[in-house]
Tab-separated table of C-alpha atoms and ligand atoms in Angstrom:
chain	number	residue	atom	x	y	z
A	1157	UNK	CA	28.591	62.937	-21.591
A	1158	UNK	CA	29.474	62.224	-18.000
A	1159	UNK	CA	25.862	62.773	-16.996
A	1160	UNK	CA	24.959	59.508	-18.704
A	1161	UNK	CA	27.014	57.490	-16.256
A	1162	UNK	CA	24.396	58.071	-13.587
A	1163	UNK	CA	21.776	56.404	-15.752
A	1164	UNK	CA	24.099	53.508	-16.483
A	1165	UNK	CA	24.648	52.984	-12.746
A	1166	UNK	CA	20.920	53.020	-12.142
A	1167	UNK	CA	20.289	50.565	-14.951
A	1168	UNK	CA	23.068	48.321	-13.657
A	1169	UNK	CA	21.935	48.277	-10.037
A	1170	UNK	CA	18.217	47.951	-10.592
A	1171	UNK	CA	18.091	45.983	-13.807
A	1172	UNK	CA	17.503	42.248	-13.929
A	1173	UNK	CA	20.309	41.515	-16.377
A	1174	UNK	CA	22.550	38.760	-15.016
A	1175	UNK	CA	25.720	39.987	-13.349
A	1176	UNK	CA	28.351	39.127	-15.970
A	1177	UNK	CA	26.312	40.534	-18.802
A	1178	UNK	CA	25.359	43.621	-16.836
A	1179	UNK	CA	29.043	44.267	-16.128
A	1180	UNK	CA	29.873	44.095	-19.833
A	1181	UNK	CA	27.052	46.455	-20.682
A	1182	UNK	CA	28.003	48.887	-17.956
A	1183	UNK	CA	31.628	48.980	-19.018
A	1184	UNK	CA	30.582	49.722	-22.578
A	1185	UNK	CA	28.310	52.546	-21.390
A	1186	UNK	CA	31.086	53.892	-19.209
A	1187	UNK	CA	33.580	53.916	-22.065
A	1188	UNK	CA	31.098	55.662	-24.315
A	1189	UNK	CA	30.370	58.381	-21.758
A	1190	UNK	CA	34.009	59.004	-20.989
A	1191	UNK	CA	35.113	59.131	-24.599
A	1192	UNK	CA	32.250	61.414	-25.567
A	1193	UNK	CA	33.301	63.797	-22.815
A	1194	UNK	CA	36.748	63.809	-24.425
A	1195	UNK	CA	38.625	61.690	-21.917
A	1196	UNK	CA	41.731	60.334	-23.642
A	1197	UNK	CA	41.002	56.946	-25.194
A	1198	UNK	CA	44.115	55.383	-23.713
A	1199	UNK	CA	43.108	56.545	-20.266
A	1200	UNK	CA	39.653	55.090	-20.784
A	1201	UNK	CA	40.937	51.683	-21.787
A	1202	UNK	CA	43.471	51.494	-19.028
A	1203	UNK	CA	40.712	52.440	-16.604
A	1204	UNK	CA	38.373	49.714	-17.758
A	1205	UNK	CA	41.066	47.072	-17.897
A	1206	UNK	CA	42.045	48.005	-14.337
A	1207	UNK	CA	38.429	47.554	-13.299
A	1208	UNK	CA	38.266	44.134	-14.955
A	1209	UNK	CA	41.535	43.096	-13.381
A	1210	UNK	CA	40.278	43.964	-9.930
A	1211	UNK	CA	37.081	42.039	-10.582
A	1212	UNK	CA	39.046	38.874	-11.172
A	1213	UNK	CA	41.749	39.373	-8.537
A	1214	UNK	CA	39.819	40.727	-5.574
A	1215	UNK	CA	37.089	39.210	-3.491
A	1216	UNK	CA	33.893	41.094	-2.777
A	1217	UNK	CA	33.573	42.085	0.882
A	1218	UNK	CA	30.916	39.949	2.522
A	1219	UNK	CA	28.684	42.881	3.261
A	1220	UNK	CA	28.171	43.983	-0.358
A	1221	UNK	CA	26.069	42.491	-3.093
A	1222	UNK	CA	28.168	41.649	-6.106
A	1223	UNK	CA	26.709	44.512	-8.113
A	1224	UNK	CA	27.353	46.976	-5.306
A	1225	UNK	CA	30.923	45.777	-5.077
A	1226	UNK	CA	31.373	46.333	-8.785
A	1227	UNK	CA	30.129	49.921	-8.510
A	1228	UNK	CA	32.440	50.536	-5.562
A	1229	UNK	CA	35.385	49.503	-7.745
A	1230	UNK	CA	34.183	51.750	-10.559
A	1231	UNK	CA	33.946	54.594	-8.036
A	1232	UNK	CA	37.463	53.926	-6.830
A	1233	UNK	CA	39.056	53.800	-10.260
A	1234	UNK	CA	37.133	56.793	-11.592
A	1235	UNK	CA	38.237	58.773	-8.556
A	1236	UNK	CA	41.837	57.959	-9.424
A	1237	UNK	CA	41.227	59.160	-12.975
A	1238	UNK	CA	40.143	62.555	-11.638
A	1239	UNK	CA	42.867	62.993	-9.046
A	1240	UNK	CA	42.270	60.366	-6.359
A	1241	UNK	CA	42.686	61.416	-2.753
A	1242	UNK	CA	43.956	64.831	-3.789
A	1243	UNK	CA	41.739	67.048	-1.722
A	1244	UNK	CA	43.127	70.528	-2.369
A	1245	UNK	CA	43.773	72.793	0.546
A	1246	UNK	CA	42.251	76.170	-0.166
A	1247	UNK	CA	43.127	78.017	3.020
A	1248	UNK	CA	45.884	80.610	2.837
A	1249	UNK	CA	49.053	79.392	4.524
A	1250	UNK	CA	50.060	82.902	5.545
A	1251	UNK	CA	48.729	86.458	5.656
A	1252	UNK	CA	48.998	88.425	3.429
A	1253	UNK	CA	48.578	85.741	0.824
A	1254	UNK	CA	49.146	86.640	-2.805
A	1255	UNK	CA	47.449	84.695	-5.579
A	1256	UNK	CA	48.267	85.347	-9.207
A	1257	UNK	CA	45.988	84.167	-12.002
A	1258	UNK	CA	47.286	83.291	-15.440
A	1259	UNK	CA	45.687	81.771	-18.513
A	1260	UNK	CA	44.877	82.413	-22.147
A	1261	UNK	CA	42.442	85.150	-23.058
A	1262	UNK	CA	38.853	84.225	-22.555
A	1263	UNK	CA	39.634	81.307	-20.275
A	1264	UNK	CA	37.819	83.030	-17.440
A	1265	UNK	CA	40.587	84.645	-15.386
A	1266	UNK	CA	38.842	87.883	-14.567
A	1267	UNK	CA	35.564	86.198	-13.701
A	1268	UNK	CA	37.444	83.638	-11.611
A	1269	UNK	CA	39.414	86.350	-9.816
A	1270	UNK	CA	36.127	87.861	-8.672
A	1271	UNK	CA	34.699	84.436	-7.775
A	1272	UNK	CA	37.760	83.687	-5.657
A	1273	UNK	CA	37.494	87.080	-3.981
A	1274	UNK	CA	33.884	86.308	-3.126
A	1275	UNK	CA	34.781	82.799	-1.897
A	1276	UNK	CA	37.424	84.102	0.502
A	1277	UNK	CA	35.391	87.102	1.571
A	1278	UNK	CA	32.634	84.738	2.658
A	1279	UNK	CA	35.207	82.872	4.723
A	1280	UNK	CA	35.893	86.105	6.562
A	1281	UNK	CA	39.101	87.270	4.892
A	1282	UNK	CA	39.790	90.815	3.748
A	1283	UNK	CA	40.332	90.487	0.017
A	1284	UNK	CA	41.714	92.830	-2.634
A	1285	UNK	CA	41.768	92.491	-6.429
A	1286	UNK	CA	44.522	93.824	-8.676
A	1287	UNK	CA	43.725	94.501	-12.349
A	1288	UNK	CA	47.047	93.916	-14.093
A	1289	UNK	CA	45.694	93.124	-17.551
A	1290	UNK	CA	46.888	95.862	-19.879
A	1291	UNK	CA	46.044	94.110	-23.154
A	1292	UNK	CA	42.331	93.811	-23.021
A	1293	UNK	CA	40.488	97.100	-23.524
A	1294	UNK	CA	38.441	98.066	-20.484
A	1295	UNK	CA	39.962	95.220	-18.482
A	1296	UNK	CA	40.061	97.452	-15.440
A	1297	UNK	CA	36.385	98.388	-15.792
A	1298	UNK	CA	35.383	94.744	-15.999
A	1299	UNK	CA	37.147	93.876	-12.760
A	1300	UNK	CA	36.096	97.101	-11.044
A	1301	UNK	CA	32.494	96.326	-11.823
A	1302	UNK	CA	32.760	92.768	-10.487
A	1303	UNK	CA	34.564	94.075	-7.408
A	1304	UNK	CA	31.824	96.563	-6.605
A	1305	UNK	CA	29.225	93.798	-6.956
A	1306	UNK	CA	30.826	91.898	-4.096
A	1307	UNK	CA	32.136	94.927	-2.254
A	1308	UNK	CA	35.807	94.065	-2.676
A	1309	UNK	CA	38.395	96.812	-3.397
A	1310	UNK	CA	39.975	96.735	-6.858
A	1311	UNK	CA	43.356	98.288	-7.604
A	1312	UNK	CA	44.013	99.458	-11.135
A	1313	UNK	CA	45.804	102.086	-13.235
A	1314	UNK	CA	43.714	102.330	-16.397
A	1315	UNK	CA	46.237	104.564	-18.153
A	1316	UNK	CA	49.382	102.635	-17.325
A	1317	UNK	CA	50.477	100.066	-19.932
A	1318	UNK	CA	53.079	98.403	-17.765
A	1319	UNK	CA	51.351	95.416	-16.202
A	1320	UNK	CA	54.319	94.559	-14.004
A	1321	UNK	CA	54.293	97.991	-12.439
A	1322	UNK	CA	50.574	97.816	-11.816
A	1323	UNK	CA	50.913	94.407	-10.191
A	1324	UNK	CA	53.686	95.661	-7.912
A	1325	UNK	CA	51.819	98.815	-6.940
A	1326	UNK	CA	48.610	96.929	-6.321
A	1327	UNK	CA	50.240	94.344	-4.118
A	1328	UNK	CA	52.169	96.899	-2.047
A	1329	UNK	CA	49.110	99.104	-1.638
A	1330	UNK	CA	46.985	96.226	-0.413
A	1331	UNK	CA	49.713	95.011	1.932
A	1332	UNK	CA	49.828	98.520	3.421
A	1333	UNK	CA	46.045	98.426	3.805
A	1334	UNK	CA	46.251	95.172	5.745
A	1335	UNK	CA	44.440	93.097	3.159
A	1336	UNK	CA	44.634	89.327	3.901
A	1337	UNK	CA	44.350	87.883	0.420
A	1338	UNK	CA	45.483	89.705	-2.701
A	1339	UNK	CA	44.337	88.324	-6.034
A	1340	UNK	CA	46.177	89.520	-9.128
A	1341	UNK	CA	44.400	89.196	-12.481
A	1342	UNK	CA	46.798	89.237	-15.425
A	1343	UNK	CA	46.607	89.515	-19.189
A	1344	UNK	CA	46.272	86.365	-21.229
A	1345	UNK	CA	47.736	85.324	-24.532
A	1346	UNK	CA	45.518	84.903	-27.510
A	1347	UNK	CA	44.737	81.294	-27.403
A	1348	UNK	CA	45.614	77.723	-27.214
A	1349	UNK	CA	49.106	77.104	-28.644
A	1350	UNK	CA	50.695	80.172	-27.111
A	1351	UNK	CA	51.662	78.508	-23.888
A	1352	UNK	CA	55.346	79.357	-24.227
A	1353	UNK	CA	54.659	83.079	-24.307
A	1354	UNK	CA	52.101	82.688	-21.573
A	1355	UNK	CA	54.592	80.976	-19.304
A	1356	UNK	CA	57.286	83.546	-20.050
A	1357	UNK	CA	54.972	86.377	-19.167
A	1358	UNK	CA	53.930	84.567	-16.053
A	1359	UNK	CA	57.559	84.398	-15.012
A	1360	UNK	CA	58.091	88.128	-15.333
A	1361	UNK	CA	55.182	89.104	-13.138
A	1362	UNK	CA	56.044	86.243	-10.817
A	1363	UNK	CA	59.542	87.641	-10.241
A	1364	UNK	CA	58.101	91.092	-9.604
A	1365	UNK	CA	55.479	90.228	-7.011
A	1366	UNK	CA	56.589	86.843	-5.658
A	1367	UNK	CA	53.083	85.435	-5.190
A	1368	UNK	CA	52.400	82.618	-2.733
A	1369	UNK	CA	50.437	80.799	-5.353
A	1370	UNK	CA	50.053	80.870	-9.114
A	1371	UNK	CA	46.804	79.596	-10.535
A	1372	UNK	CA	46.406	78.604	-14.152
A	1373	UNK	CA	42.880	79.072	-15.449
A	1374	UNK	CA	41.808	76.620	-18.132
A	1375	UNK	CA	38.592	76.604	-20.141
A	1376	UNK	CA	37.023	73.122	-19.897
A	1377	UNK	CA	35.980	73.201	-23.520
A	1378	UNK	CA	39.529	72.499	-24.688
A	1379	UNK	CA	39.017	69.006	-23.279
A	1380	UNK	CA	42.026	66.699	-23.236
A	1381	UNK	CA	44.095	69.343	-25.002
A	1382	UNK	CA	44.502	70.753	-21.502
A	1383	UNK	CA	47.158	68.110	-20.937
A	1384	UNK	CA	50.124	69.851	-22.621
A	1385	UNK	CA	49.355	73.223	-21.139
A	1386	UNK	CA	48.849	71.827	-17.641
A	1387	UNK	CA	51.973	69.692	-17.841
A	1388	UNK	CA	54.227	72.560	-18.821
A	1389	UNK	CA	52.695	74.801	-16.232
A	1390	UNK	CA	53.024	72.120	-13.564
A	1391	UNK	CA	56.677	71.616	-14.413
A	1392	UNK	CA	57.400	75.345	-14.512
A	1393	UNK	CA	55.613	76.303	-11.342
A	1394	UNK	CA	56.064	74.379	-8.103
A	1395	UNK	CA	53.495	76.549	-6.347
A	1396	UNK	CA	50.953	76.215	-9.089
A	1397	UNK	CA	47.391	74.999	-9.015
A	1398	UNK	CA	44.726	74.858	-11.659
A	1399	UNK	CA	41.156	76.046	-11.969
A	1400	UNK	CA	39.011	74.649	-14.745
A	1401	UNK	CA	36.216	76.973	-15.795
A	1402	UNK	CA	33.000	76.586	-17.791
A	1403	UNK	CA	32.362	73.050	-16.623
A	1404	UNK	CA	28.706	73.922	-17.108
A	1405	UNK	CA	28.944	74.832	-20.744
A	1406	UNK	CA	30.723	71.928	-22.368
A	1407	UNK	CA	30.545	68.189	-22.823
A	1408	UNK	CA	34.317	68.034	-22.641
A	1409	UNK	CA	34.721	68.707	-18.942
A	1410	UNK	CA	35.646	65.122	-18.172
A	1411	UNK	CA	38.420	65.305	-20.725
A	1412	UNK	CA	39.868	68.482	-19.253
A	1413	UNK	CA	39.694	67.239	-15.672
A	1414	UNK	CA	41.245	63.852	-16.366
A	1415	UNK	CA	43.948	65.332	-18.594
A	1416	UNK	CA	44.979	67.830	-15.937
A	1417	UNK	CA	44.850	65.192	-13.195
A	1418	UNK	CA	47.129	62.991	-15.307
A	1419	UNK	CA	49.844	65.664	-15.201
A	1420	UNK	CA	49.931	65.507	-11.431
A	1421	UNK	CA	48.839	69.129	-11.103
A	1422	UNK	CA	46.268	69.952	-8.456
A	1423	UNK	CA	42.864	71.139	-9.588
A	1424	UNK	CA	41.709	73.468	-6.840
A	1425	UNK	CA	38.398	74.763	-8.064
A	1426	UNK	CA	36.028	74.321	-10.940
A	1427	UNK	CA	33.896	77.065	-12.420
A	1428	UNK	CA	30.323	75.957	-12.976
A	1429	UNK	CA	28.616	79.054	-14.330
A	1430	UNK	CA	28.910	82.748	-15.064
A	1431	UNK	CA	27.595	83.891	-11.699
A	1432	UNK	CA	29.924	84.976	-8.968
A	1433	UNK	CA	29.103	82.114	-6.616
A	1434	UNK	CA	29.454	79.437	-9.272
A	1435	UNK	CA	32.836	78.188	-8.128
A	1436	UNK	CA	33.387	74.882	-6.336
A	1437	UNK	CA	36.321	73.431	-4.474
A	1438	UNK	CA	37.262	70.419	-6.571
A	1439	UNK	CA	37.243	67.155	-4.689
A	1440	UNK	CA	37.759	64.214	-7.069
A	1441	UNK	CA	35.900	61.716	-4.913
A	1442	UNK	CA	32.927	63.952	-4.350
A	1443	UNK	CA	32.862	64.780	-8.032
A	1444	UNK	CA	32.849	61.107	-8.993
A	1445	UNK	CA	30.197	60.304	-6.413
A	1446	UNK	CA	28.067	62.944	-8.074
A	1447	UNK	CA	28.495	61.661	-11.607
A	1448	UNK	CA	27.720	58.131	-10.416
A	1449	UNK	CA	24.578	59.337	-8.655
A	1450	UNK	CA	25.090	60.504	-5.101
A	1451	UNK	CA	22.266	58.506	-3.522
A	1452	UNK	CA	23.220	55.149	-4.962
A	1453	UNK	CA	26.890	55.508	-4.330
A	1454	UNK	CA	26.621	56.856	-0.782
A	1455	UNK	CA	24.703	53.826	0.436
A	1456	UNK	CA	27.336	51.522	-0.978
A	1457	UNK	CA	30.228	53.555	0.362
A	1458	UNK	CA	28.667	53.736	3.811
A	1459	UNK	CA	28.584	49.982	3.930
A	1460	UNK	CA	32.201	49.717	2.843
A	1461	UNK	CA	33.281	52.307	5.407
A	1462	UNK	CA	31.215	50.595	8.085
A	1463	UNK	CA	32.896	47.286	7.340
A	1464	UNK	CA	36.350	48.846	7.386
A	1465	UNK	CA	35.681	50.479	10.721
A	1466	UNK	CA	34.168	47.294	12.035
A	1467	UNK	CA	37.230	45.328	11.061
A	1468	UNK	CA	39.436	47.819	12.854
A	1469	UNK	CA	37.446	47.432	16.049
A	1470	UNK	CA	37.412	43.680	15.582
A	1471	UNK	CA	41.173	43.681	15.355
A	1472	UNK	CA	41.333	45.619	18.574
A	1473	UNK	CA	39.073	43.068	20.270
A	1474	UNK	CA	41.412	40.318	19.237
A	1475	UNK	CA	44.367	42.237	20.604
A	1476	UNK	CA	42.483	42.681	23.844
A	1477	UNK	CA	41.977	38.959	24.192
A	1478	UNK	CA	45.582	38.059	23.672
A	1479	UNK	CA	47.368	40.996	25.174
A	1480	UNK	CA	46.729	43.386	27.981
A	1481	UNK	CA	44.452	46.382	27.976
A	1482	UNK	CA	40.817	46.766	28.615
A	1483	UNK	CA	37.720	47.090	26.544
A	1484	UNK	CA	36.506	50.664	26.932
A	1485	UNK	CA	33.085	52.022	26.167
A	1486	UNK	CA	34.728	53.946	23.358
A	1487	UNK	CA	35.495	50.595	21.706
A	1488	UNK	CA	31.903	49.512	22.190
A	1489	UNK	CA	30.722	52.784	20.718
A	1490	UNK	CA	32.930	52.456	17.635
A	1491	UNK	CA	31.705	48.949	17.071
A	1492	UNK	CA	28.029	49.800	17.378
A	1493	UNK	CA	28.352	52.783	15.079
A	1494	UNK	CA	30.187	50.698	12.495
A	1495	UNK	CA	27.480	48.056	12.697
A	1496	UNK	CA	24.755	50.600	12.089
A	1497	UNK	CA	26.451	51.942	8.994
A	1498	UNK	CA	26.409	48.575	7.328
A	1499	UNK	CA	22.654	48.286	7.110
A	1500	UNK	CA	19.853	46.387	8.830
A	1501	UNK	CA	21.211	44.248	11.631
A	1502	UNK	CA	19.589	40.985	10.600
A	1503	UNK	CA	21.198	41.279	7.213
A	1504	UNK	CA	24.542	42.497	8.470
A	1505	UNK	CA	24.905	39.694	10.977
A	1506	UNK	CA	24.720	36.961	8.385
A	1507	UNK	CA	27.648	38.518	6.586
A	1508	UNK	CA	30.119	39.336	9.280
A	1509	UNK	CA	32.767	36.776	10.001
A	1510	UNK	CA	33.903	36.517	13.606
A	1511	UNK	CA	31.160	38.640	15.048
A	1512	UNK	CA	31.271	36.364	18.066
A	1513	UNK	CA	34.204	38.217	19.530
A	1514	UNK	CA	32.169	41.040	20.911
A	1515	UNK	CA	29.177	38.925	21.721
A	1516	UNK	CA	30.403	35.385	22.285
A	1517	UNK	CA	27.060	33.661	21.843
A	1518	UNK	CA	26.375	34.843	18.322
A	1519	UNK	CA	23.152	35.388	16.438
A	1520	UNK	CA	20.595	34.549	19.132
A	1521	UNK	CA	22.024	37.010	21.628
A	1522	UNK	CA	22.858	39.490	18.893
A	1523	UNK	CA	19.394	39.721	17.513
A	1524	UNK	CA	17.983	40.096	20.985
A	1525	UNK	CA	20.177	43.130	21.322
A	1526	UNK	CA	18.336	44.329	18.309
A	1527	UNK	CA	18.180	47.400	16.135
A	1528	UNK	CA	16.283	49.483	18.657
A	1529	UNK	CA	18.622	48.744	21.504
A	1530	UNK	CA	21.676	49.602	19.473
A	1531	UNK	CA	20.106	52.914	18.622
A	1532	UNK	CA	19.391	53.632	22.287
A	1533	UNK	CA	22.800	52.546	23.427
A	1534	UNK	CA	24.470	54.740	20.840
A	1535	UNK	CA	22.395	57.625	22.184
A	1536	UNK	CA	23.571	56.839	25.716
A	1537	UNK	CA	27.191	56.585	24.612
A	1538	UNK	CA	26.799	59.848	22.733
A	1539	UNK	CA	25.815	61.699	25.856
A	1540	UNK	CA	28.821	60.435	27.828
A	1541	UNK	CA	31.949	62.517	28.193
A	1542	UNK	CA	35.188	61.351	26.667
A	1543	UNK	CA	36.495	60.586	30.147
A	1544	UNK	CA	33.515	58.375	30.876
A	1545	UNK	CA	33.962	56.472	27.637
A	1546	UNK	CA	37.609	55.822	28.340
A	1547	UNK	CA	37.100	55.014	31.981
A	1548	UNK	CA	33.542	53.817	32.659
A	1549	UNK	CA	34.293	52.975	36.290
A	1550	UNK	CA	33.849	56.645	37.157
A	1551	UNK	CA	30.195	56.528	36.140
A	1552	UNK	CA	28.302	56.779	39.394
A	1553	UNK	CA	24.610	57.181	39.951
A	1554	UNK	CA	24.517	60.925	39.334
A	1555	UNK	CA	26.514	60.573	36.137
A	1556	UNK	CA	24.116	57.828	35.069
A	1557	UNK	CA	21.195	60.161	35.600
A	1558	UNK	CA	22.839	62.904	33.572
A	1559	UNK	CA	23.630	60.490	30.734
A	1560	UNK	CA	20.085	59.131	30.706
A	1561	UNK	CA	18.610	62.612	30.587
A	1562	UNK	CA	20.942	63.701	27.831
A	1563	UNK	CA	19.974	60.686	25.733
A	1564	UNK	CA	16.287	60.748	26.516
A	1565	UNK	CA	16.456	57.299	28.158
A	1566	UNK	CA	15.507	55.729	31.450
A	1567	UNK	CA	18.305	55.461	33.962
A	1568	UNK	CA	17.807	51.661	33.939
A	1569	UNK	CA	18.743	51.510	30.292
A	1570	UNK	CA	22.040	53.206	30.986
A	1571	UNK	CA	22.606	50.816	33.883
A	1572	UNK	CA	21.856	47.882	31.612
A	1573	UNK	CA	24.432	49.093	29.091
A	1574	UNK	CA	27.027	49.410	31.812
A	1575	UNK	CA	26.245	45.964	33.182
A	1576	UNK	CA	26.508	44.494	29.734
A	1577	UNK	CA	29.830	46.239	29.346
A	1578	UNK	CA	31.107	44.840	32.656
A	1579	UNK	CA	30.060	41.333	31.674
A	1580	UNK	CA	31.863	41.796	28.401
A	1581	UNK	CA	35.045	42.638	30.221
A	1582	UNK	CA	34.688	39.615	32.510
A	1583	UNK	CA	34.189	37.441	29.482
A	1584	UNK	CA	37.252	38.868	27.806
A	1585	UNK	CA	39.282	38.125	30.915
A	1586	UNK	CA	37.982	34.587	30.949
A	1587	UNK	CA	38.878	34.049	27.324
A	1588	UNK	CA	42.306	35.468	27.977
A	1589	UNK	CA	42.876	33.161	30.920
A	1590	UNK	CA	41.654	30.151	29.009
A	1591	UNK	CA	43.958	30.964	26.120
A	1592	UNK	CA	46.966	31.199	28.351
A	1593	UNK	CA	45.982	27.889	30.015
A	1594	UNK	CA	45.834	26.228	26.639
A	1595	UNK	CA	49.131	27.723	25.646
A	1596	UNK	CA	50.721	26.429	28.851
A	1597	UNK	CA	49.279	23.012	28.205
A	1598	UNK	CA	50.737	22.829	24.731
A	1599	UNK	CA	54.026	24.427	25.631
A	1600	UNK	CA	53.315	27.703	23.849
A	1601	UNK	CA	55.038	30.797	25.040
B	2428	LIG	P1	39.598	86.202	-19.211
B	2428	LIG	O1	39.841	86.781	-20.558
B	2428	LIG	O2	40.452	85.012	-18.994
B	2428	LIG	O3	39.731	87.187	-18.114
B	2428	LIG	O4	38.101	85.659	-19.210
B	2428	LIG	P2	36.791	86.330	-18.587
B	2428	LIG	O5	36.814	86.225	-17.113
B	2428	LIG	O6	36.591	87.675	-19.160
B	2428	LIG	O7	35.671	85.315	-19.092
B	2428	LIG	C1	35.388	85.068	-20.432
B	2428	LIG	C2	33.933	84.627	-20.558
B	2428	LIG	O8	33.756	83.369	-19.940
B	2428	LIG	C3	32.962	85.551	-19.871
B	2428	LIG	O9	31.827	85.708	-20.689
B	2428	LIG	C4	32.566	84.823	-18.604
B	2428	LIG	O10	31.297	85.141	-18.166
B	2428	LIG	C5	32.672	83.386	-19.042
B	2428	LIG	N1	32.925	82.459	-17.924
B	2428	LIG	C6	33.941	82.453	-17.043
B	2428	LIG	N2	33.859	81.414	-16.191
B	2428	LIG	C7	32.743	80.731	-16.547
B	2428	LIG	C8	32.103	79.520	-16.067
B	2428	LIG	O11	32.544	78.844	-15.112
B	2428	LIG	N3	30.962	79.141	-16.703
B	2428	LIG	C9	30.459	79.833	-17.754
B	2428	LIG	N4	29.348	79.369	-18.324
B	2428	LIG	N5	31.033	80.937	-18.239
B	2428	LIG	C10	32.153	81.392	-17.647
B	2429	LIG	MG1	40.442	89.164	-18.181
């Protein structure tokens, strides 16, 4: 089960097993968890060989311990397995917005229709539900009951057996009533293996009501068998998305998610229980962070992000020294914030190459600046306006007072920051001049 991965991460990070051996053990645990949650074996092996390849080809960023780096690679590759950067957009692109739900019987369409209605109602939209399932006995009653629970109108014609007619009537009625989002629940076929009929039926209602979005509802317990169904649906419906239900009730959720992701279809939501609010927007990265253990992974990712941001600022500093432009307080702010993300200063400083650009006399001066001061300076920078950050020369005494008050600091501290900033700019100018002197001397351009 995917839940076991969390324990494996814990064991890996805190255990005393030597790195190489710990990696082997972790990869075995990972494979076991994935396969037992029905992820396709081929996918599992290509995932782990990708991880191993990256371990040999890439270099750990200086700021991470080797074990942390390993977990960050696992996080990355697992995220790709579940859809990568695909963060679904769940906001309607127009009003009225028509959503049509399809899926085999029992997959959770009707429940999901009500969950979606509740989700959008909470966001402030006027929502209407259309009960266009004419196969299932009492289908209308089921939806009507759910609708009354969440106070959402339900359109139905319990005695009409023509589902296409009902869908059309429901949609036009709700459009007349100025409903923002119309959710159409349809009948399902009997089970797995009847996808062809399911897709044909989908097409008929589709032609009749021209929805803005078609959502295929899949029960997670079919595991990797979701692949064929999702693939055909994805190919047949360019405006299609997928919701995987019953993630709470099966060990095969990982299999269903990865299989659907492999088809290129977008998984928009996952259903995590029978209750009306048990629906989550599916974000692959957040999902993976959770199965790896949110706490452990967040600390590592913060460091990585901090380093990335730091390198961006660093690059800008270098540009400043060679080209034109000026160091603004916004640059200083970005740099300080990036530094803080990476961890305790004393530790961070040992690891950062080229730190001397911002503070030319490294460590000694740096450490004097100190944790506390960085915190206070960030507070000061936070209470400046955007204009002040971009153009600090406008900061006069009264602005200084306002900034100090906003940050809970003494006015002298703000002055000190500004002086430091001015010195920094002088230094940059000096470096620039010296560089161009050297270039002249050696005949550079
Ligand atoms: P439909 O035939 O596709 O409309 O499926 P239903 O909406 O009637 O749901 C079939 C069963 O699955 C019902 O008992 C639901 O309560 C249950 N169900 C739906 N979604 C979920 C879910 O996310 N988690 C759990 N545990 N049960 C669910
Ligand atoms: Mg139903």
